[in-house]
Each structure stands twice: as structure tokens, then as C-alpha cells.
Amino acid sequence: MNQPDFEALRSLLSRVGKRAHAVTPMPGGASTRQYFRLDLGGESAVGMFSPEGATPEEIQKGHHAVRRWPFLEVGELLAEHGVDVPKLLGDDTDHGWLVLEDLGDATLANWLLEHPEDRALLYTRAVRDLATAQARLANLPDGCIVTTRAFDADLLKWEIDHFREWGLEARGLSLSEADARAFDEIGARLAARIAALPRGFVHRDYQSRNLMVRPATKSLVWIDFQDAL
């Protein structure tokens, strides 16, 4: 299942009483997921195609097998605890498709480019929303996928090494043998120190391109939350 099956998408839309008059590719991110804006005639939605379905990403390797799409499970968990997430309009996970509420293109990053006067308001709101969610999610239900994975020392060290690979080496900044050894030693020490801190719910990529702005209320919607841990 590497290429989108648009016939499956049409069947899914038909089951929920919709028909796409046009299907337009949307810019993607740093994943294999593909997004399409669906013109439903007077309204729009977003089709999300995930060729890997519930296949674990790097944060889940070595953890429990995944039977259900983390996006769906974590999305329901967040919604039940008062977090605004995109509404699910239909799903056909067997063929890799979800149909979601169309939130437009107003990520927090894009919104602030056009409305810089809202910077303090919206960043304050983003921090408060996160703090509220973490308090509400302090006690997670048994069997919740979020409880099966954590920012342990191994993952933290992976993130540090990921920075060296893409933040330094990919930019042509190579380390000397001595610097590389120091980097590894300090990275391992930092990972162990952070891993020993008390743990709470983590979105894992809570940043201005993963928060959407609802223009009417200037409230924030969380996206890209499937890797929560």
C-alpha cells in the first residue's frame, strides 16, 4: 500500500454521504503521509493517506505491537480530555485513508506571519493549553498506547544523535574525533539526567507548525499528535 487508492477514497466518502468534486494534493511534512484537500461541493475536507498505516515509527520500535492507528487512538484520548483536534469524518484504515475536518492553512506559524500582533496572545494560549492537557492527562487509562512508550534514555540519546546528523553533519559541519567523543559522552550524560526526571504526557512535536488557528475564536487545534508518549 504505497500509492493512494482513490477508488477506496471515493467509496469511503460515499459511505458518509459525501462526494469529491475535486481532489487536490496538499504540501506534506517530514513523513510518508500524504494529504489531499477534498472539494465536497459547498464544503471541504482533508483526506489523509498513510501508506504505513499502524506500522510503528522509530519511537515505538521495541515496544508493543500496534493494532490500531495511533492517530485515531491518541486523537480520541485528547478529545475526551478537552483538547481540540481535527474532527474525524470517516475512515478506511484498511486502505490507508482518513477523512478529516479541513482546518485550512492557518498554522500558528503562518497566522503570525500575517498577524504578528497576536504573537503574545497565541503563544500564551499554546503554553496554557499544553499545561491544561498535561494536568488532565496525568492519569492515563489502562492499555493506552501513550503509556507503552516514553522519552527514556535511549530515545533521548537518539534525538541528540539526530541533531548531530541533521543539524551539524548534513550542513557540512563535521566534528573532529575528539569533539565527536565529547559530544557522545555529554549526550549520554544529558539523556540519562533528563530520563530520570518525573514524566508526563508529551505531544513530542508541539510547535508552531503543528498548531492550527481557528480564525473566529483564535483557539488552537492540535495536529500531528500520533507520536505522543
mmCIF file of C-alpha atoms in Angstrom:
data_model
loop_
_atom_site.group_PDB
_atom_site.id
_atom_site.type_symbol
_atom_site.label_atom_id
_atom_site.label_comp_id
_atom_site.label_asym_id
_atom_site.label_seq_id
_atom_site.Cartn_x
_atom_site.Cartn_y
_atom_site.Cartn_z
ATOM 1 C CA MET A 1 0.000 0.000 0.000
ATOM 2 C CA ASN A 2 2.425 2.650 -1.236
ATOM 3 C CA GLN A 3 0.219 4.680 -3.583
ATOM 4 C CA PRO A 4 -3.166 6.209 -2.688
ATOM 5 C CA ASP A 5 -6.167 4.153 -3.796
ATOM 6 C CA PHE A 6 -8.537 6.928 -4.847
ATOM 7 C CA GLU A 7 -11.319 4.477 -5.609
ATOM 8 C CA ALA A 8 -11.213 3.457 -1.942
ATOM 9 C CA LEU A 9 -11.392 7.149 -1.025
ATOM 10 C CA ARG A 10 -14.449 7.630 -3.231
ATOM 11 C CA SER A 11 -16.116 4.606 -1.604
ATOM 12 C CA LEU A 12 -15.334 5.959 1.854
ATOM 13 C CA LEU A 13 -16.841 9.344 1.004
ATOM 14 C CA SER A 14 -19.931 7.653 -0.410
ATOM 15 C CA ARG A 15 -20.421 5.738 2.848
ATOM 16 C CA VAL A 16 -20.507 9.005 4.796
ATOM 17 C CA GLY A 17 -22.810 10.660 2.262
ATOM 18 C CA LYS A 18 -20.185 12.786 0.502
ATOM 19 C CA ARG A 19 -18.727 13.060 -2.987
ATOM 20 C CA ALA A 20 -15.471 14.718 -4.002
ATOM 21 C CA HIS A 21 -15.779 17.122 -6.919
ATOM 22 C CA ALA A 22 -12.014 17.658 -6.863
ATOM 23 C CA VAL A 23 -9.041 16.152 -5.045
ATOM 24 C CA THR A 24 -6.043 18.482 -4.724
ATOM 25 C CA PRO A 25 -2.666 17.440 -3.239
ATOM 26 C CA MET A 26 -1.549 19.461 -0.226
ATOM 27 C CA PRO A 27 2.039 20.135 0.908
ATOM 28 C CA GLY A 28 3.332 17.313 3.072
ATOM 29 C CA GLY A 29 5.676 17.215 6.014
ATOM 30 C CA ALA A 30 8.616 15.057 7.039
ATOM 31 C CA SER A 31 6.736 11.761 6.883
ATOM 32 C CA THR A 32 5.299 9.310 4.383
ATOM 33 C CA ARG A 33 1.774 10.614 4.960
ATOM 34 C CA GLN A 34 0.086 12.414 2.064
ATOM 35 C CA TYR A 35 -2.719 14.973 2.339
ATOM 36 C CA PHE A 36 -5.391 15.966 -0.167
ATOM 37 C CA ARG A 37 -7.961 18.766 0.012
ATOM 38 C CA LEU A 38 -11.360 17.400 -0.962
ATOM 39 C CA ASP A 39 -13.909 19.695 -2.592
ATOM 40 C CA LEU A 40 -17.206 18.227 -1.429
ATOM 41 C CA GLY A 41 -19.392 20.826 -3.110
ATOM 42 C CA GLY A 42 -20.004 23.755 -0.788
ATOM 43 C CA GLU A 43 -17.680 22.379 1.880
ATOM 44 C CA SER A 44 -14.243 20.829 2.050
ATOM 45 C CA ALA A 45 -12.412 18.139 3.973
ATOM 46 C CA VAL A 46 -8.916 16.697 4.108
ATOM 47 C CA GLY A 47 -8.057 13.183 3.024
ATOM 48 C CA MET A 48 -5.039 11.774 4.863
ATOM 49 C CA PHE A 49 -3.344 8.792 3.241
ATOM 50 C CA SER A 50 -0.859 6.833 5.327
ATOM 51 C CA PRO A 51 0.901 4.087 3.371
ATOM 52 C CA GLU A 52 2.375 2.627 6.554
ATOM 53 C CA GLY A 53 -0.915 2.582 8.461
ATOM 54 C CA ALA A 54 -0.260 1.474 12.028
ATOM 55 C CA THR A 55 3.357 0.480 11.372
ATOM 56 C CA PRO A 56 5.448 1.682 14.324
ATOM 57 C CA GLU A 57 7.654 4.691 13.782
ATOM 58 C CA GLU A 58 11.063 4.956 15.431
ATOM 59 C CA ILE A 59 9.672 5.842 18.836
ATOM 60 C CA GLN A 60 7.741 2.593 19.016
ATOM 61 C CA LYS A 61 10.383 0.119 17.911
ATOM 62 C CA GLY A 62 10.898 -2.438 20.619
ATOM 63 C CA HIS A 63 7.572 -1.566 22.249
ATOM 64 C CA HIS A 64 4.165 -3.181 21.998
ATOM 65 C CA ALA A 65 2.709 -4.111 18.636
ATOM 66 C CA VAL A 66 0.261 -1.572 17.269
ATOM 67 C CA ARG A 67 -3.111 -2.832 16.099
ATOM 68 C CA ARG A 68 -4.924 0.467 15.706
ATOM 69 C CA TRP A 69 -3.683 3.655 14.130
ATOM 70 C CA PRO A 70 -2.054 5.773 16.862
ATOM 71 C CA PHE A 71 -3.529 8.881 15.214
ATOM 72 C CA LEU A 72 -7.029 7.595 15.933
ATOM 73 C CA GLU A 73 -6.333 6.375 19.457
ATOM 74 C CA VAL A 74 -4.422 9.448 20.578
ATOM 75 C CA GLY A 75 -6.919 11.755 18.848
ATOM 76 C CA GLU A 76 -9.795 10.208 20.791
ATOM 77 C CA LEU A 77 -7.820 10.417 24.036
ATOM 78 C CA LEU A 78 -7.109 14.110 23.523
ATOM 79 C CA ALA A 79 -10.687 14.939 22.524
ATOM 80 C CA GLU A 80 -12.022 13.138 25.605
ATOM 81 C CA HIS A 81 -9.768 15.334 27.755
ATOM 82 C CA GLY A 82 -10.815 18.627 26.228
ATOM 83 C CA VAL A 83 -8.126 19.138 23.597
ATOM 84 C CA ASP A 84 -9.339 20.496 20.258
ATOM 85 C CA VAL A 85 -8.262 18.092 17.492
ATOM 86 C CA PRO A 86 -9.489 17.708 13.882
ATOM 87 C CA LYS A 87 -12.883 16.026 13.673
ATOM 88 C CA LEU A 88 -12.832 12.565 12.100
ATOM 89 C CA LEU A 89 -15.379 12.428 9.277
ATOM 90 C CA GLY A 90 -14.687 8.885 8.092
ATOM 91 C CA ASP A 91 -12.006 6.193 7.997
ATOM 92 C CA ASP A 92 -10.952 3.258 5.879
ATOM 93 C CA THR A 93 -7.708 2.268 7.545
ATOM 94 C CA ASP A 94 -7.561 -0.981 5.596
ATOM 95 C CA HIS A 95 -6.854 1.130 2.517
ATOM 96 C CA GLY A 96 -4.829 3.781 4.344
ATOM 97 C CA TRP A 97 -7.403 6.590 4.397
ATOM 98 C CA LEU A 98 -8.814 9.003 6.954
ATOM 99 C CA VAL A 99 -11.115 11.912 6.113
ATOM 100 C CA LEU A 100 -10.729 14.832 8.494
ATOM 101 C CA GLU A 101 -12.120 18.265 9.152
ATOM 102 C CA ASP A 102 -10.465 20.871 6.930
ATOM 103 C CA LEU A 103 -8.755 23.368 9.216
ATOM 104 C CA GLY A 104 -7.466 25.488 6.341
ATOM 105 C CA ASP A 105 -3.844 26.554 6.063
ATOM 106 C CA ALA A 106 -3.589 28.764 9.153
ATOM 107 C CA THR A 107 -0.916 27.052 11.201
ATOM 108 C CA LEU A 108 0.214 29.144 14.147
ATOM 109 C CA ALA A 109 3.414 29.890 12.216
ATOM 110 C CA ASN A 110 1.500 31.089 9.141
ATOM 111 C CA TRP A 111 -1.039 33.043 11.181
ATOM 112 C CA LEU A 112 1.651 35.016 12.988
ATOM 113 C CA LEU A 113 3.320 35.974 9.712
ATOM 114 C CA GLU A 114 0.123 37.843 8.816
ATOM 115 C CA HIS A 115 -0.968 38.789 12.347
ATOM 116 C CA PRO A 116 2.223 39.463 14.352
ATOM 117 C CA GLU A 117 0.188 41.425 16.888
ATOM 118 C CA ASP A 118 -1.294 38.093 18.068
ATOM 119 C CA ARG A 119 2.081 36.595 18.989
ATOM 120 C CA ALA A 120 1.874 37.080 22.765
ATOM 121 C CA LEU A 121 -1.800 36.067 22.912
ATOM 122 C CA LEU A 122 -1.398 32.854 20.929
ATOM 123 C CA TYR A 123 1.894 31.672 22.395
ATOM 124 C CA THR A 124 0.486 32.239 25.875
ATOM 125 C CA ARG A 125 -2.571 30.250 24.839
ATOM 126 C CA ALA A 126 -0.378 27.467 23.438
ATOM 127 C CA VAL A 127 1.533 27.134 26.712
ATOM 128 C CA ARG A 128 -1.633 27.211 28.814
ATOM 129 C CA ASP A 129 -3.339 24.657 26.560
ATOM 130 C CA LEU A 130 -0.386 22.318 26.957
ATOM 131 C CA ALA A 131 -0.256 22.727 30.731
ATOM 132 C CA THR A 132 -4.017 22.098 30.979
ATOM 133 C CA ALA A 133 -3.771 18.991 28.822
ATOM 134 C CA GLN A 134 -0.865 17.595 30.828
ATOM 135 C CA ALA A 135 -2.810 18.058 34.060
ATOM 136 C CA ARG A 136 -5.892 16.346 32.621
ATOM 137 C CA LEU A 137 -3.797 13.510 31.191
ATOM 138 C CA ALA A 138 -1.852 12.855 34.385
ATOM 139 C CA ASN A 139 -3.685 9.542 34.829
ATOM 140 C CA LEU A 140 -3.928 7.648 31.564
ATOM 141 C CA PRO A 141 -6.325 4.751 31.006
ATOM 142 C CA ASP A 142 -5.009 1.195 31.191
ATOM 143 C CA GLY A 143 -3.744 -0.090 27.865
ATOM 144 C CA CYS A 144 -3.428 3.402 26.371
ATOM 145 C CA ILE A 145 -0.777 3.480 23.669
ATOM 146 C CA VAL A 146 0.795 6.576 25.237
ATOM 147 C CA THR A 147 1.744 4.509 28.304
ATOM 148 C CA THR A 148 3.683 1.994 26.186
ATOM 149 C CA ARG A 149 6.369 4.450 25.116
ATOM 150 C CA ALA A 150 8.372 7.169 26.826
ATOM 151 C CA PHE A 151 11.219 9.601 26.453
ATOM 152 C CA ASP A 152 13.651 7.134 28.013
ATOM 153 C CA ALA A 153 17.431 7.456 27.824
ATOM 154 C CA ASP A 154 17.640 5.537 24.544
ATOM 155 C CA LEU A 155 15.137 7.799 22.772
ATOM 156 C CA LEU A 156 16.644 10.966 24.201
ATOM 157 C CA LYS A 157 20.096 9.884 23.006
ATOM 158 C CA TRP A 158 18.578 9.081 19.584
ATOM 159 C CA GLU A 159 17.226 12.630 19.414
ATOM 160 C CA ILE A 160 20.622 14.089 20.315
ATOM 161 C CA ASP A 161 22.311 11.977 17.640
ATOM 162 C CA HIS A 162 19.570 13.000 15.192
ATOM 163 C CA PHE A 163 20.517 16.627 15.828
ATOM 164 C CA ARG A 164 24.175 15.881 15.136
ATOM 165 C CA GLU A 165 23.287 14.097 11.884
ATOM 166 C CA TRP A 166 20.877 16.729 10.519
ATOM 167 C CA GLY A 167 21.731 19.898 12.433
ATOM 168 C CA LEU A 168 25.501 19.614 12.017
ATOM 169 C CA GLU A 169 26.770 16.958 9.607
ATOM 170 C CA ALA A 170 24.067 17.498 6.973
ATOM 171 C CA ARG A 171 25.068 21.176 6.986
ATOM 172 C CA GLY A 172 28.714 20.322 6.367
ATOM 173 C CA LEU A 173 29.814 20.845 9.999
ATOM 174 C CA SER A 174 31.855 17.754 10.756
ATOM 175 C CA LEU A 175 33.243 17.106 14.231
ATOM 176 C CA SER A 176 36.803 16.160 14.975
ATOM 177 C CA GLU A 177 37.415 12.791 16.587
ATOM 178 C CA ALA A 178 37.888 14.443 19.960
ATOM 179 C CA ASP A 179 34.785 16.616 19.580
ATOM 180 C CA ALA A 180 32.699 13.633 18.443
ATOM 181 C CA ARG A 181 33.813 11.676 21.508
ATOM 182 C CA ALA A 182 32.958 14.623 23.777
ATOM 183 C CA PHE A 183 29.596 15.060 22.040
ATOM 184 C CA ASP A 184 28.745 11.384 22.636
ATOM 185 C CA GLU A 185 29.785 11.490 26.286
ATOM 186 C CA ILE A 186 27.882 14.691 27.025
ATOM 187 C CA GLY A 187 24.842 13.463 25.047
ATOM 188 C CA ALA A 188 24.710 10.225 27.016
ATOM 189 C CA ARG A 189 25.018 12.139 30.298
ATOM 190 C CA LEU A 190 22.253 14.577 29.349
ATOM 191 C CA ALA A 191 19.954 11.760 28.177
ATOM 192 C CA ALA A 192 20.384 9.876 31.450
ATOM 193 C CA ARG A 193 19.804 13.026 33.524
ATOM 194 C CA ILE A 194 16.630 14.027 31.642
ATOM 195 C CA ALA A 195 15.277 10.458 31.613
ATOM 196 C CA ALA A 196 15.428 10.443 35.423
ATOM 197 C CA LEU A 197 13.070 13.438 35.718
ATOM 198 C CA PRO A 198 9.357 12.943 36.528
ATOM 199 C CA ARG A 199 7.352 12.094 33.422
ATOM 200 C CA GLY A 200 4.116 13.427 31.995
ATOM 201 C CA PHE A 201 2.177 13.451 28.746
ATOM 202 C CA VAL A 202 4.306 14.664 25.810
ATOM 203 C CA HIS A 203 2.952 15.586 22.369
ATOM 204 C CA ARG A 204 6.522 15.103 21.026
ATOM 205 C CA ASP A 205 6.303 17.758 18.306
ATOM 206 C CA TYR A 206 4.388 20.611 19.933
ATOM 207 C CA GLN A 207 5.422 23.585 17.802
ATOM 208 C CA SER A 208 4.004 26.359 15.663
ATOM 209 C CA ARG A 209 3.511 24.213 12.534
ATOM 210 C CA ASN A 210 1.549 21.586 14.435
ATOM 211 C CA LEU A 211 -0.976 24.002 15.910
ATOM 212 C CA MET A 212 -3.802 25.326 13.732
ATOM 213 C CA VAL A 213 -5.652 28.572 14.444
ATOM 214 C CA ARG A 214 -9.441 28.769 14.297
ATOM 215 C CA PRO A 215 -9.820 32.339 12.972
ATOM 216 C CA ALA A 216 -13.227 33.047 14.541
ATOM 217 C CA THR A 217 -12.085 32.289 18.097
ATOM 218 C CA LYS A 218 -8.286 32.317 17.785
ATOM 219 C CA SER A 219 -8.303 29.000 19.599
ATOM 220 C CA LEU A 220 -5.686 26.369 18.775
ATOM 221 C CA VAL A 221 -6.161 22.888 17.318
ATOM 222 C CA TRP A 222 -3.559 20.181 17.837
ATOM 223 C CA ILE A 223 -2.338 18.108 14.876
ATOM 224 C CA ASP A 224 0.468 15.572 14.273
ATOM 225 C CA PHE A 225 -0.068 14.086 17.730
ATOM 226 C CA GLN A 226 0.165 10.397 16.802
ATOM 227 C CA ASP A 227 3.634 10.004 18.389
ATOM 228 C CA ALA A 228 2.512 11.166 21.858
ATOM 229 C CA LEU A 229 4.336 9.406 24.665
#
